[in-house]
Structure formats: C-alpha cells, structure tokens
C-alpha cells in the first residue's frame, strides 16, 4: 500500500489540497453541524477512492440504496458499476436496525457484522446518530475507540461523520483527540456570500503540503468544487 490513498479527480483539486490523498490505516473524522456539508465531503472522498480501485463500505443513517444512488448521480459521482462489481457495499442503517427505534445493543451488533469491515475503507455517515448524548457512557466511549483502533490495525481506513450537537463534550473531545485526520466542515460568510469550508484541524502522515482551510461549493452535475482563489 502506498504512502497515501489517492482520491484524485480531474474536475477538482481536493486531493492536491490535502497533500495527495489520505493516509492508509487511519481514523478520519469529518465533523460538521446539520447542513454544513460533511456528507458531501464524505461522498466525494468515497467516490475518489472507488475511482482509484479501493474497495469501500458506506454505512448511512440518512439514505436508502436508491436515495444514495440518486444523490451520488446528482453530483456526477456515478457509483452504479462500483455497486454491481461489489467494489462498493452500501448499507442503510434503518433496515439493519429492523425498525426506527435505536436499540441499546445496536453498536455491538454493528461491530460484529463482518461484512461491513471486509473492504479497505469503511465510511459511517453519520456515526454520531448512534452516539446520542443520553446513550453513551464513559466506559462505552473507550470501548468504541478501542474497536475503531483495532479495525485500523487490520489495514483498514475508517472515515466517520459526526454532528457535534449529538454528542456529549467529553466523548466529542475524545473522538477529536484520537483521529489521525480531523476535518471540521462549516458554513462561513465571505464577501456577503455563503461559503462552505473544510478546516483541517489535524492531518497525520500527509503525502505533501496541505491547505489548512479549503473552501468549496456543491454544484449539481459537477459535485464538489474547490474555490481557493476566491477565499481569504
């Protein structure tokens, strides 16, 4: 496995702005409040990985299979053949749950599902849905971190999205501290316009120089577009 996992696409410069790709066997945290764009960033990274031949599992708390295909297609991230070739495994959470009520042992059941972790990259969008404030103890917090790190040790890369409003402060701080790569995605006002930005809070083992703040917009039919030149 190379120094980084390439996510390069000709249409944008995200890969170059993060030093040439993401570090293998890493724990990647994408944090952002509802509507900030964390799922779009996760979907862009996933598509880039697939286009470079890596196998991915994508676990979603928000979309079913048809909705995911439509969402990706609307961004011109066509994943149909990746699904058909079994290079991409998409798993909507609610059918896995069996109903819309979150069961106390759901996380344990999730981590025991071997098929989720067979691929090289595992994406949880959004993991914090399963870790809401009232359902997580300190003991469970450390248990979850240990399981994620154990998966990393098996040559797996884990990317997980969280909404900070879902988590208690202690567990949120713990997640941030153990992440190898930590992106904070937020909406900013710039020159009277709304601009989304990826703020790189931590990036271990980069392949090259990184840009600490990466502004972007989302264009229908084009996907994520970087706007470095127009941002200060």
Short mmCIF file of C-alpha atoms in Angstrom, two decimals:
data_model
loop_
_atom_site.label_atom_id
_atom_site.label_comp_id
_atom_site.label_asym_id
_atom_site.label_seq_id
_atom_site.Cartn_x
_atom_site.Cartn_y
_atom_site.Cartn_z
CA UNK A 1 0.00 0.00 0.00
CA UNK A 2 1.36 3.43 -0.91
CA UNK A 3 2.08 6.40 1.28
CA UNK A 4 -1.40 7.82 0.68
CA UNK A 5 -4.70 6.60 -0.75
CA UNK A 6 -5.36 8.74 -3.80
CA UNK A 7 -8.74 10.43 -4.22
CA UNK A 8 -7.67 12.48 -7.26
CA UNK A 9 -10.30 13.54 -9.79
CA UNK A 10 -9.55 15.73 -12.78
CA UNK A 11 -12.51 18.01 -12.03
CA UNK A 12 -11.35 19.35 -8.65
CA UNK A 13 -8.20 19.87 -6.58
CA UNK A 14 -9.25 18.33 -3.29
CA UNK A 15 -6.62 15.59 -3.50
CA UNK A 16 -3.81 18.10 -4.09
CA UNK A 17 -5.01 20.41 -1.31
CA UNK A 18 -4.81 17.60 1.26
CA UNK A 19 -1.30 16.59 0.26
CA UNK A 20 -2.05 13.98 -2.38
CA UNK A 21 -4.53 11.72 -0.64
CA UNK A 22 -5.50 10.28 2.74
CA UNK A 23 -3.18 8.21 4.95
CA UNK A 24 -3.87 4.46 4.90
CA UNK A 25 -4.99 2.64 8.04
CA UNK A 26 -6.15 5.92 9.56
CA UNK A 27 -9.11 7.13 11.56
CA UNK A 28 -10.69 10.09 9.75
CA UNK A 29 -13.16 12.38 11.48
CA UNK A 30 -15.39 14.72 9.47
CA UNK A 31 -17.26 16.97 11.88
CA UNK A 32 -19.98 19.44 10.99
CA UNK A 33 -23.39 20.61 12.02
CA UNK A 34 -26.50 19.73 10.05
CA UNK A 35 -26.33 21.22 6.55
CA UNK A 36 -22.63 22.15 6.70
CA UNK A 37 -21.67 19.65 4.01
CA UNK A 38 -19.91 16.84 5.86
CA UNK A 39 -21.80 14.14 3.94
CA UNK A 40 -20.87 15.71 0.61
CA UNK A 41 -17.21 15.67 1.63
CA UNK A 42 -17.51 12.01 2.69
CA UNK A 43 -19.23 11.13 -0.59
CA UNK A 44 -16.57 12.95 -2.63
CA UNK A 45 -13.77 11.12 -0.81
CA UNK A 46 -15.53 7.78 -1.22
CA UNK A 47 -16.03 8.29 -4.94
CA UNK A 48 -12.39 9.27 -5.40
CA UNK A 49 -11.26 6.13 -3.59
CA UNK A 50 -13.54 3.95 -5.71
CA UNK A 51 -12.24 5.52 -8.91
CA UNK A 52 -8.72 4.55 -7.84
CA UNK A 53 -9.65 0.93 -7.26
CA UNK A 54 -10.10 0.81 -3.50
CA UNK A 55 -12.98 -1.16 -2.01
CA UNK A 56 -15.38 0.74 0.26
CA UNK A 57 -18.25 0.12 2.64
CA UNK A 58 -20.62 3.07 3.13
CA UNK A 59 -22.99 2.92 6.11
CA UNK A 60 -25.66 5.63 6.02
CA UNK A 61 -28.09 6.78 8.70
CA UNK A 62 -29.91 9.07 6.26
CA UNK A 63 -30.29 7.40 2.84
CA UNK A 64 -31.62 4.14 1.48
CA UNK A 65 -29.92 2.50 -1.50
CA UNK A 66 -31.93 4.22 -4.21
CA UNK A 67 -31.57 7.57 -2.46
CA UNK A 68 -27.82 7.10 -2.24
CA UNK A 69 -27.53 6.26 -5.93
CA UNK A 70 -29.65 9.30 -6.83
CA UNK A 71 -27.63 11.57 -4.52
CA UNK A 72 -24.32 10.44 -5.98
CA UNK A 73 -25.65 10.66 -9.54
CA UNK A 74 -26.82 14.25 -8.95
CA UNK A 75 -23.17 15.11 -8.18
CA UNK A 76 -21.92 13.17 -11.23
CA UNK A 77 -20.40 10.60 -8.89
CA UNK A 78 -21.72 7.54 -10.69
CA UNK A 79 -21.35 4.55 -8.38
CA UNK A 80 -23.70 2.05 -10.08
CA UNK A 81 -20.92 -0.04 -11.60
CA UNK A 82 -18.95 0.04 -8.36
CA UNK A 83 -22.02 -1.42 -6.64
CA UNK A 84 -22.54 -4.05 -9.35
CA UNK A 85 -18.87 -5.07 -9.18
CA UNK A 86 -19.08 -5.42 -5.38
CA UNK A 87 -16.33 -2.84 -5.02
CA UNK A 88 -18.80 -0.73 -3.03
CA UNK A 89 -21.05 -2.11 -0.30
CA UNK A 90 -23.79 0.33 0.69
CA UNK A 91 -25.68 -0.34 3.93
CA UNK A 92 -28.61 1.83 5.06
CA UNK A 93 -28.88 1.74 8.86
CA UNK A 94 -32.61 1.56 9.35
CA UNK A 95 -33.18 -1.79 7.61
CA UNK A 96 -30.26 -3.11 9.64
CA UNK A 97 -31.96 -1.87 12.79
CA UNK A 98 -35.20 -3.55 11.83
CA UNK A 99 -37.21 -0.51 12.90
CA UNK A 100 -36.73 3.18 13.60
CA UNK A 101 -36.12 2.71 17.32
CA UNK A 102 -32.45 2.65 18.32
CA UNK A 103 -31.78 -0.49 20.35
CA UNK A 104 -29.31 -0.34 23.28
CA UNK A 105 -27.08 -3.04 21.77
CA UNK A 106 -27.09 -1.67 18.23
CA UNK A 107 -23.43 -0.59 18.19
CA UNK A 108 -22.33 -4.00 19.43
CA UNK A 109 -24.36 -5.64 16.66
CA UNK A 110 -22.92 -3.24 14.11
CA UNK A 111 -19.30 -4.00 15.01
CA UNK A 112 -19.98 -7.75 14.87
CA UNK A 113 -21.17 -7.56 11.26
CA UNK A 114 -18.07 -8.87 9.48
CA UNK A 115 -19.24 -7.89 6.01
CA UNK A 116 -19.07 -4.21 6.97
CA UNK A 117 -15.34 -4.47 7.59
CA UNK A 118 -14.28 -6.69 4.69
CA UNK A 119 -13.46 -3.71 2.46
CA UNK A 120 -10.40 -1.47 2.66
CA UNK A 121 -12.28 1.72 3.61
CA UNK A 122 -15.32 1.93 5.88
CA UNK A 123 -17.42 5.11 5.96
CA UNK A 124 -20.01 5.85 8.66
CA UNK A 125 -22.35 8.71 7.72
CA UNK A 126 -23.42 9.77 10.32
CA UNK A 127 -21.88 7.86 13.22
CA UNK A 128 -23.00 10.36 15.86
CA UNK A 129 -26.60 9.36 15.20
CA UNK A 130 -25.72 6.18 17.11
CA UNK A 131 -23.92 8.00 19.91
CA UNK A 132 -26.52 10.50 21.06
CA UNK A 133 -25.82 12.21 24.39
CA UNK A 134 -28.05 10.13 26.63
CA UNK A 135 -26.97 6.75 25.20
CA UNK A 136 -23.22 6.81 25.79
CA UNK A 137 -21.22 6.18 28.97
CA UNK A 138 -17.53 6.83 29.55
CA UNK A 139 -16.88 3.09 29.58
CA UNK A 140 -18.71 2.69 26.29
CA UNK A 141 -16.80 5.65 24.83
CA UNK A 142 -13.44 3.97 25.40
CA UNK A 143 -14.81 0.66 24.16
CA UNK A 144 -15.89 2.27 20.87
CA UNK A 145 -12.50 3.96 20.41
CA UNK A 146 -10.72 0.67 21.09
CA UNK A 147 -12.84 -1.13 18.49
CA UNK A 148 -12.20 1.54 15.87
CA UNK A 149 -8.45 1.40 16.51
CA UNK A 150 -8.47 -2.41 16.37
CA UNK A 151 -10.09 -2.20 12.95
CA UNK A 152 -7.37 0.25 11.86
CA UNK A 153 -4.76 -2.31 12.92
CA UNK A 154 -6.21 -4.73 10.34
CA UNK A 155 -5.09 -2.41 7.49
CA UNK A 156 -8.48 -0.71 7.32
CA UNK A 157 -9.18 3.01 6.98
CA UNK A 158 -12.25 4.33 8.80
CA UNK A 159 -13.97 7.59 7.95
CA UNK A 160 -16.80 8.75 10.17
CA UNK A 161 -19.01 11.84 10.09
CA UNK A 162 -20.36 13.36 13.28
CA UNK A 163 -22.65 16.22 14.21
CA UNK A 164 -21.18 17.79 17.40
CA UNK A 165 -24.68 18.62 18.63
CA UNK A 166 -25.36 14.87 19.00
CA UNK A 167 -22.51 14.16 21.42
CA UNK A 168 -21.57 14.99 24.98
CA UNK A 169 -18.48 17.20 25.26
CA UNK A 170 -16.21 14.57 26.84
CA UNK A 171 -16.80 11.98 24.14
CA UNK A 172 -16.53 14.60 21.40
CA UNK A 173 -13.15 15.69 22.78
CA UNK A 174 -12.03 12.05 22.90
CA UNK A 175 -13.01 11.42 19.28
CA UNK A 176 -11.17 14.53 18.14
CA UNK A 177 -8.04 13.56 20.06
CA UNK A 178 -7.75 10.03 18.62
CA UNK A 179 -8.47 10.93 14.98
CA UNK A 180 -5.48 10.76 12.63
CA UNK A 181 -7.24 13.18 10.28
CA UNK A 182 -9.74 15.70 11.62
CA UNK A 183 -11.79 17.88 9.26
CA UNK A 184 -14.22 20.45 10.59
CA UNK A 185 -16.74 21.42 7.91
CA UNK A 186 -18.59 24.68 8.42
CA UNK A 187 -20.51 27.42 6.65
CA UNK A 188 -18.90 30.87 6.60
CA UNK A 189 -19.86 34.28 5.27
CA UNK A 190 -17.34 35.71 2.81
CA UNK A 191 -17.85 38.91 0.84
CA UNK A 192 -21.57 38.67 1.51
CA UNK A 193 -21.81 35.11 0.22
CA UNK A 194 -22.26 31.80 2.00
CA UNK A 195 -19.14 29.67 1.61
CA UNK A 196 -18.61 26.15 2.89
CA UNK A 197 -15.12 25.31 4.11
CA UNK A 198 -13.13 22.29 5.22
CA UNK A 199 -10.91 23.31 8.12
CA UNK A 200 -8.09 20.82 8.62
CA UNK A 201 -7.54 20.59 12.37
CA UNK A 202 -5.19 17.59 12.24
CA UNK A 203 -3.56 15.61 9.44
CA UNK A 204 -1.03 12.93 10.35
CA UNK A 205 1.24 11.42 7.69
CA UNK A 206 0.34 13.74 4.79
CA UNK A 207 1.82 12.92 1.40
CA UNK A 208 2.65 16.57 0.72
CA UNK A 209 1.72 20.13 1.62
CA UNK A 210 -1.83 20.72 2.81
CA UNK A 211 -4.12 23.75 2.75
CA UNK A 212 -5.46 24.43 6.24
CA UNK A 213 -8.76 25.90 5.04
CA UNK A 214 -10.33 24.58 1.83
CA UNK A 215 -13.42 26.50 0.67
CA UNK A 216 -15.81 24.62 -1.58
CA UNK A 217 -19.22 24.74 -3.16
CA UNK A 218 -21.53 22.00 -4.35
CA UNK A 219 -22.62 22.17 -7.98
CA UNK A 220 -25.40 19.95 -9.36
CA UNK A 221 -23.99 17.71 -12.06
CA UNK A 222 -20.41 18.58 -11.08
CA UNK A 223 -20.07 17.71 -7.43
CA UNK A 224 -17.69 19.36 -5.00
CA UNK A 225 -15.80 22.35 -6.44
CA UNK A 226 -12.81 23.96 -4.68
CA UNK A 227 -12.72 27.78 -4.51
CA UNK A 228 -9.28 28.57 -3.10
CA UNK A 229 -8.70 31.56 -5.39
CA UNK A 230 -11.77 33.41 -4.14
CA UNK A 231 -11.23 32.91 -0.43
CA UNK A 232 -9.09 34.72 2.07
#
